[in-house]
CSV table of C-alpha atoms and ligand atoms in Angstrom, one decimal:
chain,number,residue,atom,x,y,z
K,1,MET,CA,-147.6,-1.1,10.9
K,2,LYS,CA,-148.1,0.1,14.8
K,3,GLU,CA,-145.6,-2.3,15.7
K,4,LYS,CA,-143.0,-1.2,12.9
K,5,ALA,CA,-142.8,2.2,14.1
K,6,LYS,CA,-142.8,0.8,17.8
K,7,LYS,CA,-139.4,-1.2,16.7
K,8,ILE,CA,-138.2,1.7,15.3
K,9,ARG,CA,-138.9,3.7,17.7
K,10,PHE,CA,-136.5,1.2,20.4
K,11,LEU,CA,-134.2,1.1,17.5
K,12,SER,CA,-133.2,4.4,17.7
K,13,ILE,CA,-133.3,4.7,21.1
K,14,LEU,CA,-130.7,2.0,21.3
K,15,ILE,CA,-128.6,3.8,19.1
K,16,LEU,CA,-128.7,7.1,21.5
K,17,LEU,CA,-127.9,5.2,24.4
K,18,ALA,CA,-125.3,3.7,22.7
K,19,ALA,CA,-123.5,6.9,21.6
K,20,VAL,CA,-123.7,8.4,25.6
K,21,ILE,CA,-122.0,5.6,26.7
K,22,VAL,CA,-119.4,6.0,24.2
K,23,LEU,CA,-118.6,9.8,24.4
K,24,LEU,CA,-119.4,9.1,28.5
K,25,VAL,CA,-115.9,6.5,29.1
K,26,PHE,CA,-113.9,9.6,26.1
K,27,VAL,CA,-115.5,12.0,28.5
K,28,ILE,CA,-113.9,10.4,31.6
K,29,THR,CA,-111.0,9.0,29.8
K,30,LYS,CA,-109.9,12.7,28.7
K,31,SER,CA,-110.6,14.6,31.5
K,32,LYS,CA,-108.4,12.0,34.2
K,33,LYS,CA,-104.9,13.2,32.3
K,34,PRO,CA,-103.5,14.6,28.8
K,35,VAL,CA,-101.8,12.3,26.4
K,36,THR,CA,-99.6,14.0,25.0
K,37,LEU,CA,-97.2,13.1,21.9
K,38,ALA,CA,-93.8,12.5,24.4
K,39,GLU,CA,-95.3,10.8,26.5
K,40,GLU,CA,-96.0,7.7,23.9
K,41,GLU,CA,-92.4,7.6,23.2
K,42,PRO,CA,-90.7,5.8,25.2
K,43,THR,CA,-88.6,8.1,27.3
K,44,LYS,CA,-85.0,8.0,26.8
K,45,LYS,CA,-81.8,7.1,29.3
K,46,LEU,CA,-79.4,9.0,30.2
K,47,ILE,CA,-76.2,8.7,29.8
K,48,LEU,CA,-72.8,9.1,32.1
K,49,GLY,CA,-69.8,8.8,30.5
K,50,PHE,CA,-67.2,7.3,33.6
K,51,SER,CA,-63.4,7.5,34.1
K,52,GLN,CA,-62.2,5.5,36.6
K,53,ILE,CA,-58.2,5.4,37.3
K,54,GLY,CA,-58.2,1.2,37.3
K,55,SER,CA,-58.8,-1.0,40.6
K,56,GLU,CA,-55.3,-0.6,42.7
K,57,SER,CA,-57.3,-1.1,45.8
K,58,ALA,CA,-60.1,-3.6,46.9
K,59,TRP,CA,-61.5,0.6,48.2
K,60,ARG,CA,-61.6,1.6,44.2
K,61,THR,CA,-62.8,-2.0,43.0
K,62,ARG,CA,-65.7,-0.4,45.9
K,63,ASN,CA,-65.5,2.5,44.3
K,64,THR,CA,-66.2,0.8,40.6
K,65,GLN,CA,-69.2,-1.1,41.6
K,66,SER,CA,-71.0,1.3,44.3
K,67,ILE,CA,-71.3,4.1,40.7
K,68,PHE,CA,-72.3,0.7,38.5
K,69,ASP,CA,-74.9,-0.5,40.7
K,70,ALA,CA,-76.5,2.9,41.4
K,71,ALA,CA,-76.0,3.2,37.6
K,72,ALA,CA,-78.1,1.0,37.1
K,73,GLU,CA,-80.4,1.3,40.4
K,74,ASN,CA,-81.7,4.7,38.9
K,75,ASP,CA,-82.4,3.8,35.0
K,76,ILE,CA,-79.5,5.5,33.7
K,77,GLN,CA,-76.8,4.5,31.2
K,78,ILE,CA,-73.2,4.0,32.0
K,79,ILE,CA,-70.4,3.9,30.3
K,80,ILE,CA,-67.2,3.0,32.2
K,81,HIS,CA,-63.4,3.7,31.4
K,82,ASP,CA,-60.6,1.7,33.1
K,83,ALA,CA,-57.4,4.5,32.7
K,84,GLN,CA,-55.0,1.8,34.3
K,85,GLN,CA,-53.8,4.5,36.0
K,86,LYS,CA,-52.6,6.8,33.2
K,87,GLN,CA,-53.9,10.5,33.3
K,88,GLU,CA,-53.6,10.6,28.6
K,89,ASN,CA,-55.6,7.4,29.1
K,90,GLN,CA,-58.7,9.9,30.6
K,91,LEU,CA,-58.1,12.3,28.7
K,92,LYS,CA,-58.6,10.5,26.0
K,93,ALA,CA,-62.0,9.1,27.9
K,94,ILE,CA,-63.1,12.5,28.1
K,95,ARG,CA,-63.2,13.1,24.8
K,96,SER,CA,-64.7,9.8,23.6
K,97,PHE,CA,-67.5,10.8,25.5
K,98,ILE,CA,-67.2,14.1,23.9
K,99,VAL,CA,-67.5,13.2,20.9
K,100,TYR,CA,-71.0,10.2,21.6
K,101,GLN,CA,-72.7,12.7,23.3
K,102,VAL,CA,-73.3,11.8,26.8
K,103,ASP,CA,-75.8,14.0,29.2
K,104,VAL,CA,-72.8,14.0,31.3
K,105,ILE,CA,-69.3,13.4,32.0
K,106,ALA,CA,-67.9,12.0,35.5
K,107,PHE,CA,-64.6,11.4,36.2
K,108,VAL,CA,-61.4,10.3,38.8
K,109,PRO,CA,-59.1,12.5,37.8
K,110,ILE,CA,-55.5,10.3,38.5
K,111,VAL,CA,-54.0,13.7,39.6
K,112,GLU,CA,-54.6,17.5,40.7
K,113,ASP,CA,-53.3,19.2,37.0
K,114,GLY,CA,-53.8,18.9,33.8
K,115,TRP,CA,-57.9,18.3,33.3
K,116,GLU,CA,-58.5,22.5,32.1
K,117,ASN,CA,-57.8,21.8,27.9
K,118,VAL,CA,-60.8,19.0,28.0
K,119,LEU,CA,-62.9,20.5,30.3
K,120,THR,CA,-63.3,23.3,28.1
K,121,GLU,CA,-63.6,21.1,25.1
K,122,ALA,CA,-66.4,19.6,27.2
K,123,LYS,CA,-67.8,23.2,28.2
K,124,GLU,CA,-68.5,24.1,24.8
K,125,ALA,CA,-70.2,20.3,24.0
K,126,GLY,CA,-72.3,22.4,26.3
K,127,ILE,CA,-72.0,18.3,28.3
K,128,PRO,CA,-71.7,18.8,32.6
K,129,VAL,CA,-68.9,16.9,34.3
K,130,ILE,CA,-68.8,16.1,37.6
K,131,VAL,CA,-65.0,15.5,39.2
K,132,VAL,CA,-65.7,12.6,42.0
K,133,ASP,CA,-63.5,11.4,45.1
K,134,ARG,CA,-60.1,13.3,44.1
K,135,GLN,CA,-60.2,17.4,43.4
K,136,ILE,CA,-58.4,19.6,40.5
K,137,ASN,CA,-56.3,22.2,40.6
K,138,ALA,CA,-58.3,23.9,37.7
K,139,ASP,CA,-60.9,27.0,36.8
K,140,PRO,CA,-63.7,26.2,39.2
K,141,SER,CA,-66.0,27.5,35.7
K,142,LEU,CA,-65.0,24.1,33.9
K,143,TYR,CA,-68.0,21.5,35.9
K,144,ALA,CA,-70.3,21.8,37.5
K,145,GLY,CA,-69.0,20.6,40.8
K,146,PHE,CA,-67.3,17.8,42.7
K,147,LEU,CA,-67.8,14.9,45.0
K,148,GLY,CA,-65.7,12.6,47.8
K,149,GLU,CA,-64.2,12.9,50.5
K,150,ASN,CA,-62.5,14.8,52.3
K,151,GLY,CA,-58.9,14.6,52.3
K,152,VAL,CA,-57.9,17.3,54.6
K,153,GLU,CA,-60.0,15.8,57.1
K,154,GLU,CA,-59.5,12.7,57.0
K,155,GLY,CA,-55.5,14.1,57.3
K,156,ARG,CA,-56.9,15.5,60.3
K,157,ARG,CA,-58.5,12.6,62.2
K,158,ALA,CA,-55.0,10.6,61.9
K,159,ALA,CA,-53.6,12.9,63.8
K,160,ARG,CA,-55.7,13.9,66.3
K,161,PHE,CA,-55.9,10.0,67.1
K,162,LEU,CA,-51.9,10.4,67.3
K,163,GLN,CA,-52.2,13.3,69.6
K,164,ASN,CA,-54.1,11.6,72.1
K,165,LYS,CA,-53.0,8.8,72.0
K,166,CYS,CA,-49.4,10.3,72.2
K,167,ARG,CA,-50.3,12.5,75.1
K,168,ASP,CA,-48.3,11.4,77.9
K,169,LYS,CA,-45.1,11.1,76.2
K,170,THR,CA,-42.2,13.8,76.3
K,171,ASP,CA,-39.7,12.3,73.6
K,172,THR,CA,-39.8,12.8,70.4
K,173,VAL,CA,-42.5,10.9,68.4
K,174,THR,CA,-40.3,9.3,65.2
K,175,ILE,CA,-43.5,9.1,62.3
K,176,PHE,CA,-42.6,7.3,58.8
K,177,GLU,CA,-45.1,7.7,55.9
K,178,ILE,CA,-46.5,5.3,53.6
K,179,SER,CA,-47.8,8.4,50.4
K,180,GLY,CA,-49.8,7.0,47.8
K,181,THR,CA,-50.2,8.3,44.2
K,182,GLU,CA,-47.6,11.5,43.9
K,183,ASN,CA,-48.9,14.5,42.3
K,184,SER,CA,-52.9,13.2,43.2
K,185,SER,CA,-55.3,16.0,45.6
K,186,ILE,CA,-55.7,13.2,47.9
K,187,VAL,CA,-52.4,12.8,48.9
K,188,LYS,CA,-51.9,16.2,49.2
K,189,ASP,CA,-54.7,17.2,51.6
K,190,ARG,CA,-54.1,14.2,53.9
K,191,ALA,CA,-50.7,15.5,54.5
K,192,ARG,CA,-52.1,18.5,54.7
K,193,GLY,CA,-54.4,17.4,57.9
K,194,PHE,CA,-52.0,15.2,59.1
K,195,ARG,CA,-49.7,18.1,59.4
K,196,GLU,CA,-51.6,20.9,60.3
K,197,ILE,CA,-52.4,19.2,63.6
K,198,ILE,CA,-48.7,17.3,63.9
K,199,ASP,CA,-47.0,20.3,63.9
K,200,THR,CA,-49.1,22.5,67.1
K,201,ASP,CA,-46.0,19.7,68.8
K,202,PRO,CA,-42.7,19.7,68.2
K,203,LYS,CA,-42.4,16.2,70.1
K,204,PHE,CA,-43.9,14.8,66.7
K,205,LYS,CA,-41.2,15.0,63.4
K,206,ILE,CA,-42.0,12.7,60.6
K,207,ILE,CA,-38.5,11.0,59.7
K,208,HIS,CA,-39.3,9.7,55.8
K,209,THR,CA,-41.8,9.5,52.9
K,210,GLU,CA,-42.3,7.4,51.2
K,211,ASN,CA,-44.5,7.0,48.0
K,212,GLY,CA,-46.4,3.4,47.7
K,213,ASP,CA,-49.0,4.1,45.0
K,214,PHE,CA,-51.6,3.1,46.7
K,215,LEU,CA,-50.6,-0.4,46.1
K,216,ARG,CA,-50.2,-3.4,48.5
K,217,SER,CA,-47.3,-4.7,46.5
K,218,ARG,CA,-45.9,-1.7,46.9
K,219,GLY,CA,-46.9,-1.2,50.7
K,220,LYS,CA,-44.9,-4.8,51.5
K,221,GLU,CA,-42.0,-3.8,49.2
K,222,ILE,CA,-40.9,-0.3,51.5
K,223,CYS,CA,-41.9,-2.4,54.6
K,224,ASP,CA,-38.8,-5.8,53.5
K,225,VAL,CA,-36.4,-2.5,52.0
K,226,LEU,CA,-36.8,-1.4,56.0
K,227,LEU,CA,-36.4,-4.8,57.4
K,228,ALA,CA,-33.7,-5.8,54.8
K,229,SER,CA,-31.3,-3.6,57.0
K,230,ASN,CA,-32.8,-4.4,60.4
K,231,VAL,CA,-31.0,-7.3,60.6
K,232,ARG,CA,-28.8,-8.3,63.7
K,233,GLU,CA,-25.6,-10.1,63.8
K,234,ASN,CA,-27.9,-13.4,64.9
K,235,GLY,CA,-29.6,-13.7,61.2
K,236,ASN,CA,-33.0,-12.6,63.6
K,237,THR,CA,-35.0,-9.6,62.4
K,238,THR,CA,-35.4,-6.8,65.5
K,239,ASN,CA,-38.9,-6.6,66.1
K,240,THR,CA,-38.5,-2.4,66.8
K,241,LEU,CA,-38.5,-1.0,63.0
K,242,TYR,CA,-35.7,1.9,61.9
K,243,TYR,CA,-35.3,4.0,59.5
K,244,ASP,CA,-32.3,5.3,58.6
K,245,GLY,CA,-30.8,4.6,62.4
K,246,GLN,CA,-33.6,5.6,63.6
K,247,LYS,CA,-36.0,3.6,65.1
K,248,ILE,CA,-39.4,4.3,64.1
K,249,ASP,CA,-43.0,4.7,66.1
K,250,VAL,CA,-45.2,5.9,63.8
K,251,VAL,CA,-46.3,4.3,60.8
K,252,PHE,CA,-48.6,6.4,59.2
K,253,SER,CA,-50.4,4.5,56.1
K,254,ASN,CA,-52.0,6.6,52.8
K,255,ASN,CA,-54.1,3.5,52.4
K,256,ASP,CA,-55.4,0.4,53.4
K,257,SER,CA,-53.3,-1.6,50.9
K,258,MET,CA,-50.4,-0.3,51.5
K,259,THR,CA,-50.5,-1.2,55.2
K,260,LEU,CA,-51.6,-4.7,54.5
K,261,GLY,CA,-49.3,-5.1,52.1
K,262,PHE,CA,-46.6,-4.1,55.2
K,263,LEU,CA,-48.4,-6.5,57.7
K,264,ASP,CA,-47.5,-8.4,54.5
K,265,SER,CA,-43.8,-8.6,55.1
K,266,LEU,CA,-44.3,-8.2,59.0
K,267,GLU,CA,-45.9,-11.5,59.0
K,268,SER,CA,-43.4,-12.9,56.0
K,269,HIS,CA,-40.1,-11.9,58.6
K,270,LYS,CA,-41.6,-12.9,61.7
K,271,VAL,CA,-41.9,-9.9,63.2
K,272,THR,CA,-44.0,-7.9,65.2
K,273,ALA,CA,-43.2,-4.8,65.6
K,274,LYS,CA,-45.8,-4.4,69.0
K,275,GLY,CA,-44.2,-1.3,70.4
K,276,THR,CA,-45.2,0.5,66.6
K,277,ILE,CA,-48.4,2.4,66.3
K,278,PHE,CA,-50.0,2.1,63.4
K,279,ILE,CA,-52.5,4.5,61.5
K,280,SER,CA,-54.6,3.7,58.0
K,281,ILE,CA,-56.9,5.0,56.2
K,282,ASP,CA,-60.2,3.9,54.1
K,283,ALA,CA,-61.4,1.2,56.4
K,284,GLU,CA,-61.4,-1.6,54.2
K,285,GLN,CA,-62.8,-4.9,56.1
K,286,GLU,CA,-59.4,-7.2,56.0
K,287,SER,CA,-58.2,-3.1,58.0
K,288,ILE,CA,-60.6,-3.6,60.3
K,289,ASP,CA,-59.9,-7.1,61.2
K,290,ALA,CA,-56.6,-6.1,61.7
K,291,LEU,CA,-57.1,-3.6,64.2
K,292,LYS,CA,-59.7,-6.1,66.1
K,293,SER,CA,-56.5,-8.3,65.9
K,294,GLY,CA,-54.5,-5.7,67.3
K,295,LYS,CA,-52.3,-5.5,64.7
K,296,LEU,CA,-53.2,-1.3,63.6
K,297,ASN,CA,-54.2,1.2,66.2
K,298,CYS,CA,-56.3,3.1,64.2
K,299,VAL,CA,-57.8,3.7,61.2
K,300,VAL,CA,-59.9,6.3,59.5
K,301,GLU,CA,-62.9,6.2,57.2
K,302,CYS,CA,-62.7,7.4,53.3
K,303,ASN,CA,-66.1,6.6,51.8
K,304,PRO,CA,-65.8,4.4,48.5
K,305,ASN,CA,-69.9,4.6,48.2
K,306,LEU,CA,-70.6,7.7,46.5
K,307,GLY,CA,-72.9,6.1,43.7
K,308,PRO,CA,-76.4,7.0,44.9
K,309,THR,CA,-75.1,10.6,45.8
K,310,LEU,CA,-73.5,10.7,42.1
K,311,MET,CA,-76.5,9.2,39.8
K,312,GLU,CA,-78.9,12.3,42.2
K,313,LEU,CA,-76.3,15.0,41.1
K,314,VAL,CA,-76.5,13.3,37.2
K,315,LYS,CA,-80.2,13.4,37.1
K,316,GLN,CA,-80.8,17.1,39.1
K,317,ILE,CA,-78.4,18.8,36.1
K,318,ALA,CA,-80.2,16.9,33.4
K,319,GLU,CA,-83.6,18.4,35.1
K,320,GLY,CA,-81.8,21.8,34.6
K,321,LYS,CA,-80.8,22.1,38.5
K,322,PRO,CA,-78.8,23.2,40.4
K,323,ILE,CA,-76.0,21.0,42.3
K,324,PRO,CA,-73.7,22.0,45.2
K,325,PHE,CA,-70.3,23.1,44.3
K,326,MET,CA,-68.6,20.5,46.4
K,327,THR,CA,-70.3,16.9,48.1
K,328,PHE,CA,-68.7,15.4,50.8
K,329,ASN,CA,-69.0,12.0,51.1
K,330,GLU,CA,-70.0,10.9,55.7
K,331,GLU,CA,-66.8,9.7,57.1
K,332,THR,CA,-65.5,8.3,60.7
K,333,VAL,CA,-62.4,6.7,62.3
K,334,PHE,CA,-62.5,3.5,64.0
K,335,THR,CA,-59.3,3.0,66.8
K,336,GLU,CA,-58.5,0.9,69.2
K,337,ASN,CA,-60.7,1.7,72.0
K,338,ASP,CA,-64.0,1.5,70.2
K,339,ASP,CA,-66.6,-1.3,71.2
K,340,PHE,CA,-65.4,-3.8,68.1
K,341,SER,CA,-69.3,-5.8,68.6
K,342,LEU,CA,-71.0,-3.0,67.1
K,343,TYR,CA,-68.8,-2.6,64.1
K,344,GLU,CA,-71.4,-3.0,61.0
K,345,PRO,CA,-69.9,-5.3,58.1
K,346,ARG,CA,-68.1,-3.0,55.0
K,347,GLY,CA,-68.5,-4.5,52.7
K,348,TYR,CA,-65.7,-3.9,50.2
U,1,AHR,O1,-58.5,8.4,46.4
U,1,AHR,C1,-59.2,7.6,47.2
U,1,AHR,C2,-57.9,6.8,47.7
U,1,AHR,O2,-57.4,6.1,46.9
U,1,AHR,C3,-57.8,5.5,48.4
U,1,AHR,O3,-57.3,5.9,49.4
U,1,AHR,C4,-56.9,4.9,47.8
U,1,AHR,O4,-57.2,3.0,48.6
U,1,AHR,C5,-57.4,4.3,46.4
U,1,AHR,O5,-56.4,4.1,45.8
């Protein structure tokens, strides 16, 4: 009888001990961090609808890749649409993002005007919009902010190089300008910045501006036409460039693709154009190589790597935080006077 009572007491102590351990484990795990229902559910990925204008240049290809890579790194689902250089395609894409109810819309506006209606629709649908790379002419209340380059400053940088390069010249300095997509903010801004500086000295004279659509093929075509009228009677092409009978001292091109196309044409016609000053914008590896080999004199950087900052802005918006209205990417200038050994590979 005594033995039986002992056994029962021993078993009761064991059960009590087990109960205390279970209770302790429960209290410890509970006190670490309260588990809410929301946390148990898989977190919903942010969805970004991005309308790109196309792939007219190596710069643009790098720009798209940077945005695509950064979205993956930040676990943001991205829907990229290629507008093939048409605003109407961009408007359709943005409207489809609204129907799809993406969290944020970003787009590179091919031209400056014509966005108010679609931006109003996005605003009414409660979808914030970030304007990327180029700027727009629209009521600022219709979009969250802009991320991209400072086109006016890029134009100024090109002009400052020229100003310095020609500081000892007293004769007229004639400039042949190759611009890009008509009515795009970037072309207007670069032209404004460039003129702001050169207009301070009457010796600088823009003798012609031609639209090369930011395309390498157009840069080549433009030079081909120039050279066709520069053929001497003996059949050789002159090494000096002329436009409408006027000697060209400077070729200022709004992007590397057009500049490289221009150089392609010079090469195929075996024209060195040694006395001409060449200034380009973008800083693709190929144009940096041309700078190193003396074919170009100055390359103003336009930084295409907008992806990481764009994703930061998207995340801030999604968290309900305000974003700066204007975010400019950092940029520099590469010139013939640099120590080329310090250059890092461009990556595009
Ligand atoms: O908007 C940026 C410009 O567009 C770049 O200079 C050019 O290469 C691109 O096509």
